[in-house]
Amino acid sequence: MRNIIPVILLLAVATTSCNKMLDEKIVTNVTDDFYNTPAGFQTAVNGSYVSMRNFYSTERGMTLTETGTDIITNGSDGDFKYTSQYTSQLDSRYAHVREVWNSFYQTINTCNVVVDRADKITDLDEAVKKKGIAEAKFCRAHYHFVLMEMFGAIPLRMKENTEILREAHRDSVAAIYDAVIGDLEAAATDLPVTQSEWGRATKPAAEHLLSRVYLTRASSPQAKPGDYANAAKYADMVIKNYGFKLLADVGQVWAQGKENNEETIWAAQYTTDPLYGYPDNNACRFFLMQYDVLKGMKRDLPNGTPWKRFRPTSFLLDTLYKDRVHDVRYEKFYNVLWRTNAPVDNLKNGDTAVYLPGYDVSDAVIASKPYMLVPPRLYTEKLYPSLNKFADALRPDNQASGVRPFIAMRLAEAYLIEAEALMMDGKKQEAADLVNVVRWRSARIGATPAETQANHDAMTVTAANMNIDFILDERGRELVGEQLRWFDLTRTHKLLERVKLHNEQARNNIRPTHVLRPIPQDQIDRSVNEFPQNPGY
């Protein structure tokens, strides 16, 4: 922490098109005194969000949260397969943990600038001050919480660094929880229900994050009486108090250009402005199979740039998405059909070029088709159903990074958080009722009312279904790819069990060590005192 300076990458606000959103612009050539002015205060508030872009929709964030789990494993490409496979290369030199650690602590310091200096700015409007402090506390809590989930005991930074610090110490996990909850409770009190600029923290976003934090602490050694009840309470407040609604079509939740919908609670912002775009916004690339080398296909913007980083496990496809008759989520979330965009031989533009039916077919049937037919037994690290939640056809070109926001909190998760908390408190029927709301939304609409009702009934679960493995299965079906899975498995103490059962690439290597990430080596090296590493690294 010795190299952290007081304010790094402080940003200002702009608007784009007709939809006002939080847009971060780098401010340079300013002195420290600038942040003691109303303009500097607002710049620091905006800078409190900067590390959201370092984490959400980036390769580092996705790799640390999705791959190496029971539902996502590695594709053929990328430099960080060892994270997915838990091999010996996953150590303290790992670039992603260093980047997240350094970025988060730098931005935590920016948050501290807001909180510590606000009362010293004599001409700062009181309402602006109150809201700005609340936004900074929301961001500070978010960063501390994610760091704690990844690394366990971490340095708790609640005051601005005004000089170089040569010592750093790991504070207790209990203290981190208390600080995070304190920040979020204060933020929830002072934040508005809505903001004119989309992407700023709001009261329901703070309450949603509180529900996650309480749910996580409830199953930890630091658990306190009432944690599950508080998780359920805050999730219920988000569900009932602010007019959020589950979209009728689950496939529209992530529709590009419609991310600011009735189901979205909070999203990390990106922009189409090339001057202020962020080069690491690449979730649109990570889950795609290598379609562009196949007969009749070439790379284009609608189909995306296939980086082949992450692919679904057989467990996700064959077990969690086994029901494709009544449940539409597999067909809504995954691309399995590619149409010809490079005519060749008997394939014309728009003809089927590649189809992954999701069930086995004989070699004779495969040979009879003019297109490439790929049953599950022929899936490889380059050829597999591709998650489409982050598809981004509005990039300027195939080399450009993504421009769309990343939905980090949405209403379906609030239902599943409350369901899990109630289930763990013994209220299984109430939990089932909440899970059913999420499941019924994804029940297939039939050709007749009777068919629709039959699908609805088939999607209905009961109190007898309620256990932690079912909840994890349901979260996998609904929230796949949304940077929650590794946290879900570590939170519920299921990472080792479920990876060993369901991830062929990782099962032989994963160890108890891997429920935490390694402390970055440069943090250890730059501390003059002994800074302990996590066990096993």
Coordinates of C-alpha atoms in Angstrom, one line a residue:
M1 CA 0.0 0.0 0.0
R2 CA 3.1 2.3 0.3
N3 CA 2.8 3.4 -3.4
I4 CA -0.8 4.6 -3.1
I5 CA -1.1 8.4 -3.6
P6 CA -4.0 10.4 -2.3
V7 CA -6.1 10.7 -5.4
I8 CA -5.7 8.6 -8.6
L9 CA -7.8 8.8 -11.7
L10 CA -10.4 11.2 -10.4
L11 CA -13.1 11.6 -12.9
A12 CA -15.8 14.0 -14.0
V13 CA -19.3 13.6 -15.3
A14 CA -20.6 14.0 -18.8
T15 CA -23.8 12.9 -20.6
T16 CA -24.2 10.8 -23.8
S17 CA -27.1 10.9 -26.2
C18 CA -30.5 11.5 -24.6
N19 CA -30.0 8.9 -21.8
K20 CA -28.0 10.5 -19.0
M21 CA -25.5 8.1 -17.5
L22 CA -22.5 8.3 -15.3
D23 CA -19.5 8.8 -17.6
E24 CA -16.0 9.1 -16.1
K25 CA -13.5 11.4 -17.7
I26 CA -9.9 11.7 -16.5
V27 CA -9.0 15.0 -14.9
T28 CA -5.3 16.0 -15.2
N29 CA -3.1 19.0 -14.3
V30 CA -4.9 19.8 -11.0
T31 CA -3.4 20.3 -7.5
D32 CA -4.4 18.7 -4.3
D33 CA -6.2 21.8 -3.2
F34 CA -8.6 21.3 -6.1
Y35 CA -10.3 18.5 -4.1
N36 CA -11.1 21.0 -1.3
T37 CA -13.5 22.8 -3.7
P38 CA -17.0 21.9 -4.7
A39 CA -15.9 21.0 -8.2
G40 CA -13.1 18.9 -6.8
F41 CA -15.4 17.2 -4.4
Q42 CA -17.8 16.1 -7.3
T43 CA -14.8 15.0 -9.3
A44 CA -13.7 12.8 -6.4
V45 CA -17.2 11.4 -6.1
N46 CA -17.2 10.4 -9.8
G47 CA -13.7 8.9 -9.3
S48 CA -15.1 6.6 -6.6
Y49 CA -16.6 4.5 -9.4
V50 CA -13.5 4.1 -11.6
S51 CA -12.6 0.6 -10.4
M52 CA -16.0 -0.8 -11.3
R53 CA -14.7 -0.6 -14.9
N54 CA -11.5 -2.4 -13.8
F55 CA -13.6 -5.4 -12.5
Y56 CA -16.9 -5.7 -14.2
S57 CA -17.0 -7.1 -17.8
T58 CA -13.2 -7.4 -17.8
E59 CA -11.0 -10.5 -18.3
R60 CA -9.6 -10.2 -14.8
G61 CA -13.1 -9.8 -13.2
M62 CA -14.6 -12.6 -15.2
T63 CA -11.7 -15.0 -14.7
L64 CA -11.7 -14.5 -11.0
T65 CA -15.4 -15.0 -10.6
E66 CA -16.8 -17.3 -13.3
T67 CA -14.3 -19.8 -14.6
G68 CA -12.9 -22.7 -12.5
T69 CA -16.4 -23.3 -11.0
D70 CA -18.9 -26.1 -11.5
I71 CA -20.5 -24.3 -14.5
I72 CA -17.7 -22.6 -16.4
T73 CA -14.4 -24.0 -17.4
N74 CA -11.6 -22.9 -19.8
G75 CA -11.8 -22.6 -23.6
S76 CA -8.8 -23.0 -25.9
D77 CA -7.4 -19.5 -25.6
G78 CA -6.1 -17.1 -23.0
D79 CA -3.1 -16.8 -20.7
F80 CA -4.9 -17.6 -17.5
K81 CA -6.2 -21.2 -17.9
Y82 CA -4.3 -22.0 -14.7
T83 CA -7.0 -20.0 -12.8
S84 CA -9.6 -22.3 -14.2
Q85 CA -7.6 -25.4 -13.7
Y86 CA -6.0 -24.5 -10.3
T87 CA -2.5 -25.5 -11.3
S88 CA 0.7 -24.4 -9.6
Q89 CA 0.9 -21.2 -11.8
L90 CA -2.0 -19.8 -9.7
D91 CA 0.3 -18.1 -7.2
S92 CA 1.1 -14.7 -5.8
R93 CA 2.5 -13.5 -9.2
Y94 CA -0.9 -13.8 -10.8
A95 CA -1.5 -10.6 -12.7
H96 CA -5.3 -10.4 -12.2
V97 CA -5.2 -10.5 -8.4
R98 CA -2.5 -7.8 -8.5
E99 CA -4.5 -5.6 -10.8
V100 CA -7.8 -5.9 -8.8
W101 CA -5.9 -5.4 -5.5
N102 CA -4.1 -2.3 -6.6
S103 CA -7.0 -0.7 -8.5
F104 CA -9.5 -1.3 -5.7
Y105 CA -7.2 0.2 -3.0
Q106 CA -6.4 3.2 -5.2
T107 CA -10.1 3.9 -5.6
I108 CA -10.8 3.2 -2.0
N109 CA -8.5 6.1 -1.3
T110 CA -10.5 8.3 -3.7
C111 CA -13.6 7.3 -1.7
N112 CA -11.8 8.3 1.4
V113 CA -11.0 11.7 -0.1
V114 CA -14.7 12.3 -0.5
V115 CA -15.6 11.2 3.0
D116 CA -12.7 12.9 4.8
R117 CA -12.7 16.3 3.1
A118 CA -16.4 16.9 2.6
D119 CA -17.0 18.8 5.9
K120 CA -13.9 21.0 5.2
I121 CA -15.4 22.5 2.1
T122 CA -17.2 25.5 3.4
D123 CA -19.2 26.4 0.3
L124 CA -20.3 22.9 -0.6
D125 CA -24.1 22.5 -0.9
E126 CA -25.4 20.3 1.9
A127 CA -27.5 18.1 -0.3
V128 CA -24.7 17.6 -2.7
K129 CA -22.4 16.7 0.2
K130 CA -24.8 14.2 1.7
K131 CA -25.4 12.4 -1.6
G132 CA -21.7 12.4 -2.6
I133 CA -20.6 10.9 0.7
A134 CA -23.2 8.3 0.4
E135 CA -22.1 7.4 -3.1
A136 CA -18.5 7.1 -2.0
K137 CA -19.4 4.9 0.9
F138 CA -21.4 2.6 -1.4
C139 CA -18.3 2.3 -3.6
R140 CA -15.9 1.9 -0.7
A141 CA -18.1 -0.9 0.8
H142 CA -18.3 -2.6 -2.6
Y143 CA -14.5 -2.7 -3.0
H144 CA -13.8 -3.8 0.5
F145 CA -16.4 -6.6 0.3
V146 CA -15.1 -8.0 -3.0
L147 CA -11.5 -7.9 -1.7
M148 CA -12.5 -9.7 1.5
E149 CA -14.5 -12.3 -0.5
M150 CA -11.4 -13.0 -2.6
F151 CA -8.5 -12.7 -0.1
G152 CA -10.1 -13.0 3.4
A153 CA -8.4 -10.7 6.0
I154 CA -7.3 -7.5 4.2
P155 CA -6.2 -4.0 5.2
L156 CA -9.2 -2.0 6.0
R157 CA -8.7 1.6 4.7
M158 CA -11.3 4.1 6.1
K159 CA -9.1 7.2 6.0
E160 CA -7.4 9.1 3.2
N161 CA -3.7 8.4 2.7
T162 CA -1.9 11.8 2.9
E163 CA 1.6 10.3 2.9
I164 CA 3.4 7.2 1.8
L165 CA 2.6 4.3 4.1
R166 CA 5.4 1.7 4.5
E167 CA 3.5 -0.6 6.7
A168 CA 0.3 -2.6 5.9
H169 CA -1.5 -5.0 8.2
R170 CA -4.4 -7.4 7.5
D171 CA -7.4 -6.5 9.6
S172 CA -9.8 -9.2 10.8
V173 CA -12.6 -10.4 8.5
A174 CA -15.0 -9.5 11.3
A175 CA -13.9 -5.9 11.2
I176 CA -14.2 -5.8 7.4
Y177 CA -17.8 -7.0 7.6
D178 CA -18.6 -4.4 10.3
A179 CA -17.1 -1.6 8.2
V180 CA -18.8 -2.7 5.0
I181 CA -22.2 -3.0 6.7
G182 CA -21.7 0.4 8.4
D183 CA -20.9 2.0 5.0
L184 CA -23.9 0.4 3.3
E185 CA -26.3 1.2 6.0
A186 CA -25.2 4.9 5.9
A187 CA -25.4 4.9 2.1
A188 CA -28.9 3.4 2.1
T189 CA -30.1 6.1 4.5
D190 CA -28.7 9.0 2.5
L191 CA -28.9 7.9 -1.1
P192 CA -31.9 8.8 -3.3
V193 CA -34.2 6.1 -4.7
T194 CA -33.3 7.1 -8.2
Q195 CA -30.5 9.2 -9.8
S196 CA -30.8 11.4 -12.9
E197 CA -27.5 9.9 -14.1
W198 CA -27.7 6.2 -14.6
G199 CA -24.9 4.3 -13.0
R200 CA -24.8 6.3 -9.8
A201 CA -25.5 4.4 -6.5
T202 CA -29.0 4.4 -5.3
K203 CA -30.8 3.4 -2.1
P204 CA -32.0 0.1 -3.6
A205 CA -28.5 -0.7 -4.9
A206 CA -27.1 -0.2 -1.4
E207 CA -29.8 -2.4 0.1
H208 CA -29.2 -5.1 -2.5
L209 CA -25.5 -5.1 -1.7
L210 CA -26.4 -5.3 2.0
S211 CA -28.5 -8.4 1.3
R212 CA -25.5 -10.0 -0.3
V213 CA -23.2 -9.0 2.5
Y214 CA -25.5 -10.4 5.2
L215 CA -26.0 -13.6 3.3
T216 CA -22.3 -14.1 2.9
R217 CA -21.5 -13.4 6.6
A218 CA -24.4 -15.7 7.7
S219 CA -22.5 -18.8 6.5
S220 CA -19.1 -17.6 7.6
P221 CA -17.2 -18.1 10.9
Q222 CA -18.0 -14.4 11.6
A223 CA -21.8 -15.0 11.5
K224 CA -24.0 -13.1 13.9
P225 CA -27.5 -13.9 15.0
G226 CA -30.0 -12.3 12.6
D227 CA -27.7 -12.3 9.5
Y228 CA -30.1 -14.5 7.5
A229 CA -33.0 -12.4 8.7
N230 CA -31.3 -9.2 7.6
A231 CA -30.3 -10.7 4.2
A232 CA -34.0 -11.6 3.7
K233 CA -35.2 -8.2 5.0
Y234 CA -33.0 -6.1 2.6
A235 CA -33.7 -8.3 -0.4
D236 CA -37.4 -8.1 0.4
M237 CA -37.2 -4.3 0.6
V238 CA -35.6 -4.2 -2.9
I239 CA -38.3 -6.5 -4.3
K240 CA -41.3 -4.6 -2.8
N241 CA -40.4 -0.9 -2.3
Y242 CA -39.1 0.5 -5.6
G243 CA -41.2 -0.7 -8.5
F244 CA -38.7 -3.1 -9.9
K245 CA -40.2 -5.9 -12.0
L246 CA -39.0 -9.1 -13.6
L247 CA -39.2 -8.7 -17.3
A248 CA -41.7 -11.0 -18.9
D249 CA -39.1 -12.3 -21.4
V250 CA -35.9 -13.3 -19.6
G251 CA -34.0 -13.0 -22.9
Q252 CA -34.6 -9.2 -22.8
V253 CA -32.9 -8.6 -19.5
W254 CA -29.5 -8.3 -21.3
A255 CA -30.8 -7.0 -24.7
Q256 CA -28.3 -4.4 -25.9
G257 CA -29.6 -0.8 -25.5
K258 CA -32.2 -1.9 -23.0
E259 CA -30.0 -2.6 -20.0
N260 CA -31.6 0.2 -18.0
N261 CA -34.8 -1.8 -17.7
E262 CA -37.3 -2.5 -14.9
E263 CA -35.3 -5.5 -13.6
T264 CA -31.9 -3.7 -13.4
I265 CA -31.0 -2.4 -9.9
W266 CA -27.5 -1.2 -10.7
A267 CA -25.0 -1.4 -13.6
A268 CA -21.4 -0.5 -14.1
Q269 CA -21.2 2.0 -16.9
Y270 CA -19.3 2.1 -20.2
T271 CA -19.6 4.5 -23.1
T272 CA -19.7 4.5 -26.8
D273 CA -17.4 7.6 -26.9
P274 CA -14.1 6.3 -28.2
L275 CA -12.2 9.0 -26.3
Y276 CA -13.5 7.7 -22.9
G277 CA -14.1 4.1 -23.7
Y278 CA -12.5 1.4 -21.6
P279 CA -10.2 -1.1 -23.4
D280 CA -10.9 -3.9 -20.9
N281 CA -14.7 -4.1 -21.5
N282 CA -14.5 -7.4 -23.3
A283 CA -17.2 -9.7 -21.8
C284 CA -18.7 -9.8 -25.3
R285 CA -15.7 -11.8 -26.5
F286 CA -15.0 -14.3 -23.7
F287 CA -17.7 -16.9 -24.1
L288 CA -17.8 -17.3 -27.9
M289 CA -16.8 -20.4 -29.6
Q290 CA -14.5 -20.3 -32.7
Y291 CA -17.2 -19.9 -35.3
D292 CA -15.2 -17.8 -37.7
V293 CA -13.0 -20.6 -39.1
L294 CA -15.9 -22.9 -39.9
K295 CA -17.4 -23.4 -43.4
G296 CA -19.6 -20.6 -44.5
M297 CA -18.6 -18.3 -41.7
K298 CA -16.4 -15.3 -41.2
R299 CA -15.9 -13.0 -38.2
D300 CA -18.3 -10.1 -38.1
L301 CA -19.8 -7.7 -35.5
P302 CA -23.2 -9.3 -35.1
N303 CA -21.6 -12.7 -34.3
G304 CA -18.8 -11.2 -32.2
T305 CA -15.1 -11.7 -31.7
P306 CA -14.5 -15.2 -30.4
W307 CA -11.7 -15.2 -27.8
K308 CA -12.7 -18.7 -26.5
R309 CA -11.8 -18.0 -22.9
F310 CA -14.8 -19.6 -21.1
R311 CA -17.0 -22.5 -22.0
P312 CA -19.9 -24.2 -20.2
T313 CA -19.3 -27.4 -18.3
S314 CA -21.2 -30.5 -19.2
F315 CA -22.9 -30.2 -15.8
L316 CA -24.3 -26.8 -16.7
L317 CA -25.5 -27.9 -20.1
D318 CA -26.7 -31.5 -19.4
T319 CA -27.9 -31.1 -15.8
L320 CA -28.8 -27.5 -15.0
Y321 CA -30.2 -26.9 -18.4
K322 CA -31.6 -30.4 -19.0
D323 CA -35.2 -29.2 -19.1
R324 CA -35.4 -27.3 -22.3
V325 CA -39.1 -28.2 -22.9
H326 CA -40.6 -26.1 -20.1
D327 CA -37.7 -23.8 -19.3
V328 CA -36.6 -21.3 -21.9
R329 CA -33.4 -20.0 -20.3
Y330 CA -31.0 -22.2 -22.2
E331 CA -32.3 -21.1 -25.6
K332 CA -32.5 -17.5 -24.5
F333 CA -29.0 -17.3 -23.0
Y334 CA -27.0 -19.5 -25.5
N335 CA -26.3 -19.2 -29.2
V336 CA -26.4 -22.6 -30.9
L337 CA -27.1 -21.6 -34.5
W338 CA -24.8 -19.7 -36.8
R339 CA -26.1 -18.6 -40.2
T340 CA -23.9 -18.3 -43.3
N341 CA -22.2 -14.9 -43.8
A342 CA -19.5 -16.1 -46.2
P343 CA -21.2 -18.1 -48.9
V344 CA -19.4 -21.2 -50.1
D345 CA -20.3 -24.2 -52.2
N346 CA -24.0 -24.9 -51.4
L347 CA -24.3 -22.5 -48.4
K348 CA -25.9 -19.2 -49.3
N349 CA -26.2 -16.1 -47.1
G350 CA -28.6 -16.8 -44.3
D351 CA -28.5 -20.5 -44.6
T352 CA -27.6 -22.6 -41.5
A353 CA -23.9 -22.9 -41.4
V354 CA -23.4 -24.5 -37.9
Y355 CA -26.0 -25.9 -35.5
L356 CA -25.5 -27.4 -32.1
P357 CA -28.8 -29.2 -31.3
G358 CA -27.9 -30.0 -27.7
Y359 CA -28.7 -33.7 -28.1
D360 CA -26.9 -36.6 -29.7
V361 CA -27.4 -37.5 -33.4
S362 CA -25.8 -40.3 -35.4
D363 CA -22.8 -39.9 -37.7
A364 CA -25.2 -40.7 -40.6
V365 CA -27.4 -37.8 -39.7
I366 CA -24.4 -35.5 -39.4
A367 CA -23.1 -36.6 -42.8
S368 CA -26.5 -36.0 -44.4
K369 CA -26.6 -32.3 -43.6
P370 CA -25.2 -29.6 -45.9
Y371 CA -24.2 -27.6 -42.7
M372 CA -22.0 -28.5 -39.8
L373 CA -24.1 -30.4 -37.2
V374 CA -22.4 -30.6 -33.7
P375 CA -23.9 -32.8 -31.0
P376 CA -22.6 -32.6 -27.4
R377 CA -20.2 -35.5 -27.9
L378 CA -18.3 -33.4 -30.4
Y379 CA -17.9 -30.3 -28.3
T380 CA -14.3 -29.2 -27.8
E381 CA -12.5 -26.2 -26.2
K382 CA -13.2 -24.4 -29.5
L383 CA -16.7 -25.6 -30.3
Y384 CA -19.5 -25.3 -27.8
P385 CA -22.7 -23.4 -27.1
S386 CA -21.9 -19.7 -26.5
L387 CA -23.3 -17.5 -23.8
N388 CA -24.9 -14.5 -25.4
K389 CA -25.8 -12.2 -22.5
F390 CA -23.0 -9.8 -23.3
A391 CA -23.2 -9.7 -27.1
D392 CA -22.2 -6.3 -28.4
A393 CA -22.9 -5.4 -32.0
L394 CA -22.5 -1.7 -31.4
R395 CA -18.7 -1.8 -31.1
P396 CA -17.1 0.4 -33.8
D397 CA -15.3 -2.6 -35.3
N398 CA -14.2 -6.1 -34.6
Q399 CA -11.0 -4.9 -32.9
A400 CA -12.8 -2.5 -30.6
S401 CA -13.7 -3.2 -26.9
G402 CA -17.3 -3.4 -25.8
V403 CA -19.4 -0.3 -25.2
R404 CA -22.4 -1.7 -23.3
P405 CA -22.9 -1.4 -19.5
F406 CA -22.7 -4.4 -17.2
I407 CA -25.7 -5.3 -15.1
A408 CA -24.1 -6.1 -11.7
M409 CA -27.3 -6.2 -9.7
R410 CA -30.8 -7.3 -10.8
L411 CA -34.1 -8.2 -9.3
A412 CA -34.0 -12.0 -10.0
E413 CA -31.0 -12.2 -7.7
A414 CA -32.9 -10.4 -5.0
Y415 CA -35.5 -13.1 -5.1
L416 CA -32.9 -15.8 -4.9
I417 CA -31.1 -14.1 -2.0
E418 CA -34.3 -13.8 0.0
A419 CA -35.2 -17.4 -0.9
E420 CA -31.8 -18.7 0.3
A421 CA -31.9 -16.7 3.5
L422 CA -35.4 -17.8 4.4
M423 CA -34.6 -21.5 3.6
M424 CA -31.6 -21.3 5.9
D425 CA -33.8 -19.9 8.6
G426 CA -36.1 -23.0 8.2
K427 CA -38.9 -21.2 6.1
K428 CA -38.7 -23.6 3.2
Q429 CA -42.2 -23.0 1.7
E430 CA -41.7 -19.2 1.7
A431 CA -38.3 -19.8 0.0
A432 CA -40.0 -22.0 -2.6
D433 CA -42.6 -19.3 -3.3
L434 CA -39.8 -16.8 -4.1
V435 CA -37.8 -19.3 -6.3
N436 CA -41.0 -20.0 -8.2
V437 CA -41.4 -16.3 -9.1
V438 CA -38.1 -16.5 -10.9
R439 CA -38.8 -19.9 -12.4
W440 CA -42.3 -19.1 -13.6
R441 CA -41.0 -16.1 -15.5
S442 CA -38.9 -18.5 -17.6
A443 CA -41.7 -21.0 -18.2
R444 CA -42.3 -21.5 -21.9
I445 CA -45.4 -19.9 -23.4
G446 CA -47.3 -22.7 -25.1
A447 CA -49.5 -22.7 -28.2
T448 CA -52.6 -23.0 -26.0
P449 CA -53.4 -21.8 -22.4
A450 CA -53.4 -25.4 -21.3
E451 CA -49.8 -25.9 -22.6
T452 CA -48.7 -22.7 -20.9
Q453 CA -50.2 -23.9 -17.6
A454 CA -48.6 -27.3 -18.0
N455 CA -45.2 -25.6 -18.5
H456 CA -45.9 -23.4 -15.5
D457 CA -46.7 -26.4 -13.3
A458 CA -43.6 -28.3 -14.5
M459 CA -41.5 -25.3 -13.4
T460 CA -43.0 -25.2 -9.9
V461 CA -40.9 -26.4 -7.0
T462 CA -42.0 -27.1 -3.4
A463 CA -40.6 -26.8 0.1
A464 CA -39.2 -30.4 -0.4
N465 CA -36.9 -29.1 -3.1
M466 CA -35.4 -26.4 -0.9
N467 CA -31.7 -27.1 0.0
I468 CA -28.5 -25.3 -0.7
D469 CA -27.6 -27.4 -3.7
F470 CA -30.9 -26.6 -5.4
I471 CA -30.5 -22.9 -4.7
L472 CA -27.0 -23.0 -6.2
D473 CA -28.4 -24.9 -9.2
E474 CA -31.1 -22.2 -9.7
R475 CA -28.6 -19.4 -9.3
G476 CA -26.4 -21.2 -12.0
R477 CA -29.3 -21.4 -14.4
E478 CA -30.4 -17.8 -13.9
L479 CA -27.2 -15.9 -13.2
V480 CA -24.6 -17.7 -15.3
G481 CA -21.8 -15.3 -16.4
E482 CA -22.8 -12.5 -14.1
Q483 CA -19.6 -12.5 -12.0
L484 CA -21.2 -14.2 -9.0
R485 CA -20.5 -18.0 -9.3
W486 CA -17.1 -18.3 -7.6
F487 CA -18.4 -16.1 -4.7
D488 CA -21.5 -18.3 -4.5
L489 CA -19.5 -21.5 -4.2
T490 CA -17.0 -20.1 -1.6
R491 CA -19.8 -18.4 0.4
T492 CA -21.7 -21.7 0.7
H493 CA -18.5 -23.8 1.3
K494 CA -19.3 -25.8 -1.9
L495 CA -16.4 -24.8 -4.2
L496 CA -14.3 -27.9 -3.7
E497 CA -17.2 -30.3 -3.6
R498 CA -18.9 -29.0 -6.7
V499 CA -15.7 -28.4 -8.8
K500 CA -14.6 -32.0 -8.0
L501 CA -18.0 -33.3 -9.1
H502 CA -18.6 -31.2 -12.1
N503 CA -15.5 -29.6 -13.6
E504 CA -13.3 -32.2 -15.4
Q505 CA -10.5 -29.7 -16.1
A506 CA -10.1 -28.6 -12.5
R507 CA -11.2 -31.5 -10.3
N508 CA -7.8 -33.1 -9.9
N509 CA -6.0 -29.9 -8.9
I510 CA -8.3 -27.9 -6.7
R511 CA -7.3 -27.8 -3.0
P512 CA -8.7 -26.2 0.2
T513 CA -6.1 -23.4 -0.5
H514 CA -8.2 -22.3 -3.4
V515 CA -11.1 -21.0 -1.4
L516 CA -9.1 -17.8 -1.2
R517 CA -7.0 -16.0 -3.8
P518 CA -3.2 -15.4 -3.3
I519 CA -2.2 -12.1 -1.9
P520 CA -0.3 -10.3 -4.7
Q521 CA 3.5 -10.6 -4.2
D522 CA 4.1 -6.9 -4.8
Q523 CA 1.9 -6.1 -1.8
I524 CA 4.1 -8.4 0.3
D525 CA 7.3 -7.1 -1.1
R526 CA 6.5 -3.4 -0.7
S527 CA 5.5 -3.7 3.0
V528 CA 8.4 -3.2 5.4
N529 CA 6.7 -5.3 8.0
E530 CA 5.8 -9.0 7.4
F531 CA 2.6 -9.2 5.4
P532 CA 1.3 -12.8 5.6
Q533 CA 0.3 -14.7 2.6
N534 CA -2.8 -16.8 2.4
P535 CA -2.2 -20.5 3.4
G536 CA -0.9 -22.8 0.7
Y537 CA 0.5 -20.1 -1.6

